[in-house]
Amino acid sequence: MSQNDNAEIVHFDNVGLRYGTGKEVLTDISFTLYPGQFYFLTGASGAGKTSLLKLLYLAQRPSRGLIRMFGTDAITLPRERLPTLRRRLGVVFQDFRLVPHLSAFDNVALPLRVAGMAERDIARPVADMLDWVGLGDRSHARPATLSGGEQQRVAIARAVIGRPDMLVADEPTGNVDPEMALKLLRLFEALNRLGTTVVVATHDIHLIRKVPESLIMRLDKGRLSDPTGALRYPPRRRFAEPAEAGA
Amino acid sequence: MIAWVRQMLGSEWRERASAESRLLPQGKLSGPMPWVIAIMIGLTVIASASGLALRNTARVASVDVAGGVTVQIVHGAPRERDRQAQAALAVIRAQPGVASARLVPQAELDALVEPWLGTHAGDDINALPVPALIDVRLSSGADKARLESLRARIAEKAPAARVDAQASWLAPVFEAIGALQLLAGGLIALLAFATVASVLLASRNALGNHRGTIEIVHMLGGTDAQIARIFQRSMAVDAAAGGIGGLLLGGIATALLGRQFAALGSGMMTSVGLGWTDWAVIACIPVAGVLLAVFTARLAVLNALRRML
């Protein structure tokens, strides 16, 4: 075990994934994500980005290989202990997955309620978060009455409201205008500066360029390539680790 | 334990329940469940009340006839019949364990046979071989050995005597009551089974309708217990509403039936009635229904959730 193993947030070792009896959609995926890093996951459509993200946010178990998250073996972890890990994650789904019968406010408040936070402690941060994503005046609106971009902002607000240890976002700026995309990216960066590991799946090269210190993982036909050395140990950093910051 | 109860009743629990209840739309989870449960509880109340009333009837009747023995002196000659009756009465009274023995007066016998033989002028009832009757009460039950002993003693002095335990005449009635009680029990079991099946179907239906939301709640770290609690709460509300409705429905039907039977004026039917303990048992039926529905919903939901990651 290397000295950085304790600091790792996610470790994939030789992971493969197939749906049913089909061919593998992810093959021999091995990488380590570290706290406080900003990762972009990129690749062509159908390369397996969403499948890899599903493994990351524990919606899927792999067909083979090992996955360790927050120091816990996520493969052998009993399912009743999965919620504890999931509460440390923030997820922006590609299709938003807002709860249709809940207002924007209640959708954003959902992770806090699931975590058992008292109602009196929920109202303020949720309102602030909705203000921040520009939906302060739409807090009572149901998802069906929101535009695609507004729904996406609600989904992002829901993902970050609980200050997760890791944020996983699948095409989070796909339905918003460039100005809002940049604003949302700045929100992710702000979270990242506070210590949240951010993993954003996107094909938008302009977005990737706007975060020069990010590390890039590229998926190609279910296999991972490593253009910025994000997967190597030690990673070729554009972003110094705290232990070496003064070096 | 006390701390747990306080927590359950405290504002923290109410807040958490309120927050959890917002995770899924309440009141739309189980659709027509309150009506289904009301019907089930109503029918269960009627079946239970019938079973309890039959039990009471059998109990009262069996106490009445338990120590009763009827001695008939069947003889064509009235004088000899009366002689043997007096002799048998003396023998009976001399036996230990006889609480009372009474020769049924002729007027009472005439009244008994009146519906069949009539009382028109000119009728000569004395010309008919109507047996003399001795009504005997034993201090303990009229078991077979006791009856045989009594029969042997009487036969020495009154050879025309027929000795019968009153309970033997009512045995077929008791058997019929027992069968009806079993039927009531079977109906209650079937209704409980139907309730469980309805709740299972409603829970599965609700789970199917809200699968997307449940998956989201799961992905956000919601536990199976949290989701099960939402369904349980909804089912408890539905079952409580249905249970109260069913209790009222069944209670009214039972009271009306009781009045109908009481109005019959028959000796056995007037003893049909429910005591306060019976009504207490009946009042517990909706509570049992709510518990059964909640427990079934919990099992169904947890079982379905286990298939999700």
Coordinates of C-alpha atoms in Angstrom, one line a residue:
Chain A
M1 CA 0.0 0.0 0.0
S2 CA 1.4 3.4 -1.0
Q3 CA 1.5 6.3 1.4
N4 CA -1.3 8.1 -0.4
D5 CA -3.8 5.1 -0.1
N6 CA -5.4 6.6 3.0
A7 CA -6.0 9.9 1.2
E8 CA -7.7 8.3 -1.8
I9 CA -11.4 8.9 -2.2
V10 CA -12.1 6.4 -4.9
H11 CA -10.1 3.5 -6.2
F12 CA -11.1 1.4 -9.2
D13 CA -9.0 -1.7 -9.8
N14 CA -9.5 -3.7 -13.0
V15 CA -13.2 -3.0 -13.1
G16 CA -15.5 -4.4 -15.8
L17 CA -19.2 -3.8 -16.4
R18 CA -21.6 -5.6 -18.6
Y19 CA -25.4 -5.4 -18.6
G20 CA -27.0 -8.8 -18.6
T21 CA -25.2 -11.2 -21.0
G22 CA -24.1 -8.4 -23.4
K23 CA -20.5 -7.5 -24.1
E24 CA -18.6 -5.4 -21.6
V25 CA -19.4 -1.7 -21.7
L26 CA -16.5 -0.9 -19.4
T27 CA -13.3 -2.9 -19.5
D28 CA -10.3 -3.0 -17.2
I29 CA -11.0 0.4 -15.6
S30 CA -8.3 1.2 -13.0
F31 CA -7.9 4.7 -11.5
T32 CA -7.7 6.5 -8.2
L33 CA -9.4 9.8 -7.4
Y34 CA -8.0 12.0 -4.6
P35 CA -9.7 14.5 -2.4
G36 CA -9.9 18.0 -3.5
Q37 CA -9.3 17.3 -7.2
F38 CA -11.3 18.4 -10.1
Y39 CA -11.8 15.7 -12.8
F40 CA -13.4 15.8 -16.2
L41 CA -14.5 12.6 -17.7
T42 CA -14.7 12.9 -21.4
G43 CA -15.3 10.7 -24.4
A44 CA -17.5 10.2 -27.4
S45 CA -21.2 9.3 -27.0
G46 CA -21.5 5.6 -26.1
A47 CA -17.9 5.5 -24.7
G48 CA -19.3 4.5 -21.3
K49 CA -19.2 7.7 -19.4
T50 CA -22.7 7.3 -17.8
S51 CA -21.9 3.7 -16.9
L52 CA -18.7 4.7 -15.2
L53 CA -20.6 7.5 -13.3
K54 CA -23.2 4.9 -12.2
L55 CA -20.5 2.9 -10.7
L56 CA -19.1 6.0 -9.0
Y57 CA -22.5 7.0 -7.5
L58 CA -23.2 3.4 -6.4
A59 CA -26.2 2.9 -8.6
Q60 CA -24.6 -0.2 -10.2
R61 CA -22.3 -2.9 -9.0
P62 CA -19.5 -3.9 -11.4
S63 CA -19.4 -7.3 -13.1
R64 CA -15.8 -7.7 -12.0
G65 CA -13.0 -5.8 -10.3
L66 CA -12.6 -3.9 -7.1
I67 CA -14.0 -0.6 -6.1
R68 CA -13.1 1.2 -2.9
M69 CA -14.8 4.4 -1.9
F70 CA -13.9 6.5 1.1
G71 CA -11.7 3.7 2.3
T72 CA -14.6 1.1 2.2
D73 CA -14.8 -1.8 -0.1
A74 CA -18.0 -0.9 -2.1
I75 CA -18.2 -4.3 -3.7
T76 CA -18.7 -6.4 -0.6
L77 CA -20.4 -3.7 1.4
P78 CA -23.9 -4.9 2.5
R79 CA -26.6 -2.9 0.8
E80 CA -28.0 -1.6 4.1
R81 CA -24.7 0.3 4.5
L82 CA -24.8 1.8 1.0
P83 CA -26.9 4.8 2.1
T84 CA -24.1 6.0 4.4
L85 CA -21.7 6.2 1.4
R86 CA -24.3 7.7 -0.9
R87 CA -24.9 10.5 1.6
R88 CA -21.3 11.6 1.0
L89 CA -22.0 11.9 -2.7
G90 CA -23.8 14.6 -4.7
V91 CA -25.1 13.5 -8.0
V92 CA -26.3 15.5 -11.0
F93 CA -28.1 13.0 -13.3
Q94 CA -28.1 13.5 -17.1
D95 CA -31.9 13.4 -17.1
F96 CA -32.1 15.5 -13.9
R97 CA -34.3 13.0 -12.1
L98 CA -36.3 15.6 -10.2
V99 CA -39.2 14.3 -8.2
P100 CA -42.2 15.4 -10.2
H101 CA -44.7 16.0 -7.4
L102 CA -42.2 18.1 -5.3
S103 CA -41.6 21.8 -5.8
A104 CA -38.1 23.1 -6.7
F105 CA -37.6 23.9 -3.0
D106 CA -38.6 20.5 -1.9
N107 CA -36.4 18.8 -4.5
V108 CA -33.4 20.8 -3.4
A109 CA -34.3 20.0 0.3
L110 CA -34.5 16.3 -0.5
P111 CA -31.0 15.2 0.5
L112 CA -31.2 17.2 3.7
R113 CA -34.5 15.6 4.6
V114 CA -33.2 12.2 3.7
A115 CA -30.2 12.8 6.0
G116 CA -32.7 13.7 8.8
M117 CA -31.9 17.4 9.1
A118 CA -34.4 19.4 11.2
E119 CA -36.9 21.4 9.1
R120 CA -35.9 24.6 10.8
D121 CA -32.3 24.1 9.5
I122 CA -33.4 23.4 6.0
A123 CA -35.3 26.5 4.8
R124 CA -32.4 29.0 4.8
P125 CA -29.7 27.0 2.9
V126 CA -32.2 25.8 0.4
A127 CA -33.5 29.3 -0.3
D128 CA -29.9 30.6 -0.6
M129 CA -29.0 27.8 -3.0
L130 CA -32.0 28.5 -5.2
D131 CA -31.1 32.2 -5.2
W132 CA -27.6 31.2 -6.2
V133 CA -28.7 29.2 -9.2
G134 CA -31.1 32.0 -10.1
L135 CA -34.3 30.2 -9.2
G136 CA -35.1 32.1 -6.0
D137 CA -38.4 33.2 -7.5
R138 CA -39.3 29.8 -8.8
S139 CA -39.0 27.9 -5.5
H140 CA -42.6 26.8 -5.5
A141 CA -42.6 25.7 -9.1
R142 CA -43.0 22.0 -9.9
P143 CA -40.4 20.5 -12.4
A144 CA -43.0 20.1 -15.1
T145 CA -43.4 23.9 -15.2
L146 CA -39.6 24.6 -15.3
S147 CA -37.6 24.8 -18.5
G148 CA -34.9 22.2 -19.2
G149 CA -32.2 24.7 -18.0
E150 CA -34.1 25.5 -14.9
Q151 CA -34.6 21.8 -14.1
Q152 CA -30.9 21.3 -14.6
R153 CA -30.1 24.1 -12.1
V154 CA -32.5 22.6 -9.6
A155 CA -30.7 19.2 -10.1
I156 CA -27.4 20.8 -9.5
A157 CA -28.6 22.7 -6.4
R158 CA -29.9 19.4 -5.0
A159 CA -26.6 17.7 -5.7
V160 CA -24.5 20.3 -3.9
I161 CA -26.8 21.4 -1.0
G162 CA -25.4 18.8 1.3
R163 CA -21.8 19.8 0.7
P164 CA -20.8 16.3 -0.5
D165 CA -17.3 14.8 -0.3
M166 CA -17.6 14.0 -4.0
L167 CA -19.8 15.6 -6.6
V168 CA -20.5 13.5 -9.7
A169 CA -22.2 15.3 -12.6
D170 CA -23.3 13.8 -15.9
E171 CA -23.3 16.6 -18.6
P172 CA -24.3 19.2 -16.0
T173 CA -24.3 22.1 -18.4
G174 CA -25.9 20.5 -21.4
N175 CA -29.2 22.4 -21.2
V176 CA -28.1 25.8 -20.0
D177 CA -26.8 28.9 -21.8
P178 CA -23.1 29.6 -21.8
E179 CA -23.4 32.3 -19.2
M180 CA -25.2 29.9 -16.8
A181 CA -22.9 27.1 -17.7
L182 CA -19.9 29.2 -16.6
K183 CA -21.8 30.2 -13.4
L184 CA -22.5 26.6 -12.6
L185 CA -18.9 25.7 -13.3
R186 CA -17.7 28.4 -10.9
L187 CA -20.1 26.8 -8.3
F188 CA -18.4 23.5 -8.8
E189 CA -15.0 25.1 -8.5
A190 CA -16.0 26.8 -5.3
L191 CA -17.1 23.5 -3.9
N192 CA -13.9 22.0 -5.1
R193 CA -11.9 24.7 -3.3
L194 CA -13.8 23.8 -0.1
G195 CA -12.5 20.2 -0.5
T196 CA -15.1 18.5 -2.5
T197 CA -13.8 16.1 -5.2
V198 CA -15.6 16.9 -8.5
V199 CA -16.1 14.6 -11.4
V200 CA -17.8 16.1 -14.4
A201 CA -18.7 14.0 -17.4
T202 CA -18.9 16.2 -20.5
H203 CA -18.0 16.4 -24.2
D204 CA -17.7 20.2 -24.0
I205 CA -14.0 21.0 -24.6
H206 CA -14.6 24.7 -23.9
L207 CA -15.9 23.8 -20.5
I208 CA -12.8 21.7 -19.8
R209 CA -10.5 24.6 -20.9
K210 CA -12.2 26.9 -18.4
V211 CA -10.8 24.8 -15.5
P212 CA -7.1 24.7 -16.4
E213 CA -6.1 22.9 -13.1
S214 CA -8.5 20.0 -13.8
L215 CA -7.4 16.5 -14.6
I216 CA -8.9 14.7 -17.5
M217 CA -10.0 11.1 -17.8
R218 CA -10.9 10.0 -21.3
L219 CA -13.0 7.0 -22.1
D220 CA -12.8 5.3 -25.4
K221 CA -15.0 2.4 -26.2
G222 CA -15.2 1.4 -22.6
R223 CA -11.5 1.7 -21.9
L224 CA -9.8 4.5 -20.0
S225 CA -7.0 6.6 -21.5
D226 CA -5.1 9.2 -19.4
P227 CA -4.3 12.3 -21.3
T228 CA -3.3 14.4 -18.3
G229 CA -1.8 11.7 -16.2
A230 CA -4.8 11.8 -13.8
L231 CA -4.7 8.1 -13.3
R232 CA -1.0 7.7 -12.8
Y233 CA 0.6 7.6 -9.4
P234 CA 1.6 10.1 -8.3
P235 CA -0.7 12.1 -10.6
R236 CA 0.9 14.6 -12.8
R237 CA -0.7 17.5 -11.1
R238 CA -1.8 20.8 -12.4
F239 CA -3.1 21.3 -8.8
A240 CA -0.7 20.8 -5.9
E241 CA -1.7 18.5 -3.1
P242 CA -1.8 20.1 0.3
A243 CA 1.1 18.0 1.6
E244 CA 3.3 19.3 -1.2
A245 CA 1.9 22.8 -1.5
G246 CA 4.8 24.4 0.1
A247 CA 7.4 22.3 -1.8
Chain B
M1 CA -37.7 2.8 26.7
I2 CA -39.2 5.9 28.2
A3 CA -36.7 8.0 26.3
W4 CA -37.7 6.3 23.1
V5 CA -41.4 6.9 23.8
R6 CA -40.6 10.5 24.5
Q7 CA -38.6 10.8 21.3
M8 CA -41.5 9.2 19.4
L9 CA -44.0 11.6 20.8
G10 CA -41.7 14.6 20.7
S11 CA -41.4 17.4 18.2
E12 CA -38.2 15.8 16.7
W13 CA -40.2 12.7 15.7
R14 CA -43.1 14.7 14.4
E15 CA -40.7 16.8 12.3
R16 CA -39.0 13.8 10.9
A17 CA -42.3 12.1 10.1
S18 CA -43.4 15.3 8.4
A19 CA -40.2 15.6 6.4
E20 CA -40.3 11.9 5.4
S21 CA -44.0 12.2 4.5
R22 CA -43.0 14.8 1.9
L23 CA -40.7 12.3 0.1
L24 CA -43.6 10.6 -1.6
P25 CA -47.1 12.0 -2.3
Q26 CA -49.3 11.1 0.6
G27 CA -52.9 10.1 0.2
K28 CA -52.3 8.8 -3.3
L29 CA -50.4 5.7 -2.3
S30 CA -53.1 3.2 -1.7
G31 CA -56.1 4.5 -3.7
P32 CA -59.3 2.7 -2.7
M33 CA -57.6 1.0 0.3
P34 CA -59.7 2.8 3.0
W35 CA -62.9 1.5 1.4
V36 CA -61.5 -2.1 1.0
I37 CA -60.4 -2.1 4.6
A38 CA -63.7 -0.7 5.8
I39 CA -65.5 -3.5 4.0
M40 CA -63.1 -6.1 5.4
I41 CA -63.4 -4.8 8.9
G42 CA -67.2 -4.5 8.7
L43 CA -67.5 -8.1 7.6
T44 CA -65.0 -9.2 10.3
V45 CA -67.0 -7.4 13.0
I46 CA -70.2 -9.1 11.8
A47 CA -68.6 -12.5 11.7
S48 CA -66.9 -12.0 15.1
A49 CA -70.1 -10.7 16.7
S50 CA -72.0 -13.7 15.3
G51 CA -69.4 -16.1 16.6
L52 CA -69.4 -14.5 20.0
A53 CA -73.2 -14.4 20.2
L54 CA -73.3 -18.1 19.2
R55 CA -70.7 -18.9 21.9
N56 CA -72.8 -17.0 24.5
T57 CA -76.0 -18.9 23.4
A58 CA -74.3 -22.3 23.6
R59 CA -72.8 -21.3 27.0
V60 CA -76.2 -20.2 28.5
A61 CA -78.0 -23.2 27.0
S62 CA -75.5 -25.7 28.2
V63 CA -75.5 -24.2 31.8
D64 CA -79.3 -24.5 31.7
V65 CA -79.5 -28.1 30.7
A66 CA -76.2 -29.4 32.1
G67 CA -77.7 -31.0 35.2
G68 CA -81.2 -31.5 33.8
V69 CA -82.8 -35.0 33.6
T70 CA -86.3 -35.7 32.4
V71 CA -88.1 -38.8 33.6
Q72 CA -91.1 -39.8 31.6
I73 CA -93.6 -42.4 32.8
V74 CA -95.1 -43.8 29.7
H75 CA -98.1 -45.9 30.6
G76 CA -101.5 -46.2 29.0
A77 CA -103.4 -46.5 32.3
P78 CA -103.5 -43.1 34.0
R79 CA -103.8 -44.6 37.5
E80 CA -100.8 -46.9 37.1
R81 CA -98.9 -44.0 35.4
D82 CA -99.5 -41.7 38.4
R83 CA -98.5 -44.5 40.9
Q84 CA -95.3 -45.1 39.1
A85 CA -94.7 -41.4 38.9
Q86 CA -95.0 -41.0 42.6
A87 CA -92.8 -44.0 43.2
A88 CA -90.1 -42.7 40.8
L89 CA -90.3 -39.3 42.4
A90 CA -89.7 -40.8 45.8
V91 CA -86.7 -42.9 44.5
I92 CA -85.2 -39.8 42.8
R93 CA -85.5 -37.6 45.9
A94 CA -83.8 -40.3 48.0
Q95 CA -80.8 -40.3 45.7
P96 CA -77.7 -38.3 46.7
G97 CA -76.7 -35.4 44.4
V98 CA -80.3 -34.5 43.4
A99 CA -80.8 -30.8 43.8
S100 CA -84.5 -30.8 43.0
A101 CA -87.1 -33.1 41.6
R102 CA -90.6 -31.9 40.5
L103 CA -93.5 -33.8 39.1
V104 CA -94.7 -31.5 36.3
P105 CA -98.4 -30.6 37.2
Q106 CA -101.1 -31.8 34.8
A107 CA -102.1 -28.2 34.0
E108 CA -98.5 -27.5 32.8
L109 CA -98.6 -30.7 30.7
D110 CA -101.9 -29.7 29.2
A111 CA -100.4 -26.4 28.3
L112 CA -97.4 -28.1 26.7
V113 CA -99.5 -30.3 24.5
E114 CA -102.2 -27.7 23.8
P115 CA -100.6 -26.4 20.5
W116 CA -100.8 -29.9 19.1
L117 CA -103.9 -31.4 20.7
G118 CA -106.1 -28.4 21.2
T119 CA -108.6 -27.4 23.9
H120 CA -111.9 -27.5 22.2
A121 CA -114.9 -28.2 24.2
G122 CA -115.4 -31.9 24.4
D123 CA -111.7 -32.8 24.0
D124 CA -110.7 -35.4 26.5
I125 CA -107.0 -35.0 26.9
N126 CA -107.0 -37.5 29.8
A127 CA -108.0 -40.2 27.3
L128 CA -104.7 -39.8 25.5
P129 CA -101.6 -41.6 26.8
V130 CA -99.7 -38.4 27.7
P131 CA -96.7 -39.4 29.8
A132 CA -96.2 -38.1 33.3
L133 CA -93.0 -35.9 33.5
I134 CA -90.6 -35.5 36.3
D135 CA -88.1 -32.6 36.0
V136 CA -84.9 -33.4 37.9
R137 CA -82.0 -31.1 38.6
L138 CA -78.7 -32.8 39.6
S139 CA -76.2 -30.8 41.6
S140 CA -73.5 -31.9 39.2
G141 CA -73.6 -32.8 35.5
A142 CA -75.7 -35.6 34.2
D143 CA -72.9 -37.8 33.0
K144 CA -73.5 -41.3 31.5
A145 CA -72.7 -43.3 34.7
R146 CA -74.9 -41.2 36.9
L147 CA -77.7 -41.5 34.4
E148 CA -77.4 -45.3 34.3
S149 CA -77.4 -45.5 38.0
L150 CA -80.5 -43.3 38.3
R151 CA -82.2 -45.3 35.5
A152 CA -81.5 -48.6 37.3
R153 CA -82.9 -47.3 40.6
I154 CA -86.0 -45.9 39.1
A155 CA -86.7 -49.0 37.0
E156 CA -87.0 -51.0 40.2
K157 CA -90.1 -49.0 41.3
A158 CA -91.3 -47.6 38.0
P159 CA -90.7 -50.0 35.1
A160 CA -92.5 -47.6 32.6
A161 CA -89.9 -44.8 33.3
R162 CA -87.7 -43.4 30.6
V163 CA -84.8 -41.4 31.9
D164 CA -83.0 -38.9 29.5
A165 CA -80.4 -36.2 30.0
Q166 CA -81.8 -32.9 28.7
A167 CA -78.4 -32.1 27.2
S168 CA -78.8 -35.1 24.8
W169 CA -81.8 -33.5 23.2
L170 CA -79.9 -30.3 22.5
A171 CA -76.7 -32.1 21.4
P172 CA -77.5 -31.6 17.7
V173 CA -78.2 -27.9 18.4
F174 CA -74.8 -27.6 20.1
E175 CA -73.2 -29.3 17.2
A176 CA -74.8 -26.9 14.8
I177 CA -73.7 -23.9 16.9
G178 CA -70.2 -25.3 17.0
A179 CA -70.1 -25.7 13.3
L180 CA -71.4 -22.1 12.9
Q181 CA -68.7 -20.9 15.3
L182 CA -66.1 -22.7 13.2
L183 CA -67.6 -21.1 10.1
A184 CA -67.3 -17.6 11.7
G185 CA -63.7 -18.3 12.6
G186 CA -63.0 -19.5 9.1
L187 CA -64.6 -16.3 7.7
I188 CA -62.5 -14.1 9.9
A189 CA -59.3 -16.0 8.8
L190 CA -60.4 -15.6 5.1
L191 CA -61.1 -11.9 5.6
A192 CA -57.7 -11.4 7.3
F193 CA -56.1 -13.2 4.3
A194 CA -58.0 -11.1 1.9
T195 CA -56.9 -7.9 3.8
V196 CA -53.3 -9.0 3.6
A197 CA -53.6 -9.7 -0.1
S198 CA -55.2 -6.3 -0.7
V199 CA -52.5 -4.5 1.2
L200 CA -49.8 -6.5 -0.7
L201 CA -51.4 -5.5 -4.0
A202 CA -51.8 -1.9 -3.0
S203 CA -48.2 -1.7 -1.7
R204 CA -46.8 -3.2 -4.9
N205 CA -48.9 -0.9 -7.0
A206 CA -47.8 2.1 -5.0
L207 CA -44.1 1.0 -5.3
G208 CA -44.5 0.6 -9.0
N209 CA -46.1 4.0 -9.4
H210 CA -43.4 5.7 -7.4
R211 CA -40.4 3.6 -8.5
G212 CA -38.7 6.6 -10.0
T213 CA -39.0 8.7 -6.9
I214 CA -37.9 5.8 -4.7
E215 CA -34.8 5.3 -6.8
I216 CA -33.9 9.0 -6.5
V217 CA -34.4 8.8 -2.7
H218 CA -32.2 5.7 -2.6
M219 CA -29.5 7.5 -4.7
L220 CA -29.6 10.4 -2.3
G221 CA -28.9 8.0 0.6
G222 CA -32.4 7.2 1.7
T223 CA -32.6 3.9 3.6
D224 CA -35.1 1.1 3.1
A225 CA -36.5 1.8 6.6
Q226 CA -37.2 5.4 5.7
I227 CA -39.1 4.5 2.5
A228 CA -40.9 1.7 4.3
R229 CA -42.0 4.2 7.0
I230 CA -43.6 6.4 4.4
F231 CA -45.7 3.5 3.1
Q232 CA -46.4 2.3 6.6
R233 CA -47.6 5.7 7.6
S234 CA -49.8 6.1 4.6
M235 CA -51.2 2.6 5.1
A236 CA -51.8 3.2 8.8
V237 CA -53.9 6.3 7.9
D238 CA -55.9 4.4 5.3
A239 CA -56.4 1.4 7.5
A240 CA -57.4 3.6 10.5
A241 CA -60.0 5.5 8.4
G242 CA -61.2 2.2 6.9
G243 CA -61.2 0.5 10.3
I244 CA -63.3 3.2 12.0
G245 CA -65.8 3.1 9.1
G246 CA -65.9 -0.7 9.1
L247 CA -66.4 -0.8 12.9
L248 CA -69.4 1.6 12.6
L249 CA -70.8 -0.4 9.7
G250 CA -70.4 -3.8 11.4
G251 CA -71.4 -2.5 14.8
I252 CA -74.7 -1.0 13.4
A253 CA -75.4 -4.2 11.5
T254 CA -74.7 -6.3 14.6
A255 CA -77.0 -4.2 16.8
L256 CA -79.8 -4.4 14.3
L257 CA -79.4 -8.2 14.0
G258 CA -79.4 -8.5 17.8
R259 CA -82.7 -6.6 18.0
Q260 CA -84.2 -8.8 15.3
F261 CA -83.3 -12.0 17.2
A262 CA -84.4 -10.5 20.5
A263 CA -87.8 -9.8 18.9
L264 CA -88.3 -13.5 18.0
G265 CA -89.1 -14.2 21.7
S266 CA -87.7 -17.7 21.4
G267 CA -86.2 -19.0 24.6
M268 CA -82.9 -19.8 23.0
M269 CA -82.7 -16.7 20.8
T270 CA -83.4 -14.2 23.6
S271 CA -80.2 -15.4 25.2
V272 CA -78.3 -14.3 22.1
G273 CA -76.5 -11.2 23.1
L274 CA -73.1 -9.5 23.5
G275 CA -71.6 -8.5 26.8
W276 CA -69.2 -5.6 27.3
T277 CA -66.2 -7.9 27.0
D278 CA -67.5 -9.1 23.6
W279 CA -67.9 -5.4 22.5
A280 CA -64.4 -4.8 23.8
V281 CA -63.1 -7.7 21.6
I282 CA -65.0 -6.3 18.6
A283 CA -63.6 -2.8 19.2
C284 CA -60.1 -4.3 19.0
I285 CA -60.8 -5.6 15.5
P286 CA -59.9 -2.3 13.7
V287 CA -56.8 -2.0 15.8
A288 CA -55.8 -5.5 14.7
G289 CA -56.7 -4.5 11.1
V290 CA -54.4 -1.5 11.2
L291 CA -51.5 -3.5 12.7
L292 CA -52.0 -6.2 10.1
A293 CA -52.1 -3.7 7.3
V294 CA -49.1 -1.8 8.5
F295 CA -47.0 -4.9 9.1
T296 CA -48.0 -6.3 5.7
A297 CA -47.1 -3.0 3.9
R298 CA -43.8 -2.9 5.7
L299 CA -42.9 -6.5 4.7
A300 CA -44.0 -5.9 1.1
V301 CA -42.1 -2.7 0.7
L302 CA -38.9 -4.0 2.4
N303 CA -39.1 -7.1 0.3
A304 CA -39.4 -5.1 -2.9
L305 CA -36.7 -2.6 -1.9
R306 CA -34.3 -5.5 -1.3
R307 CA -34.3 -6.1 -5.0
M308 CA -32.9 -2.6 -5.6
L309 CA -29.3 -1.8 -5.1

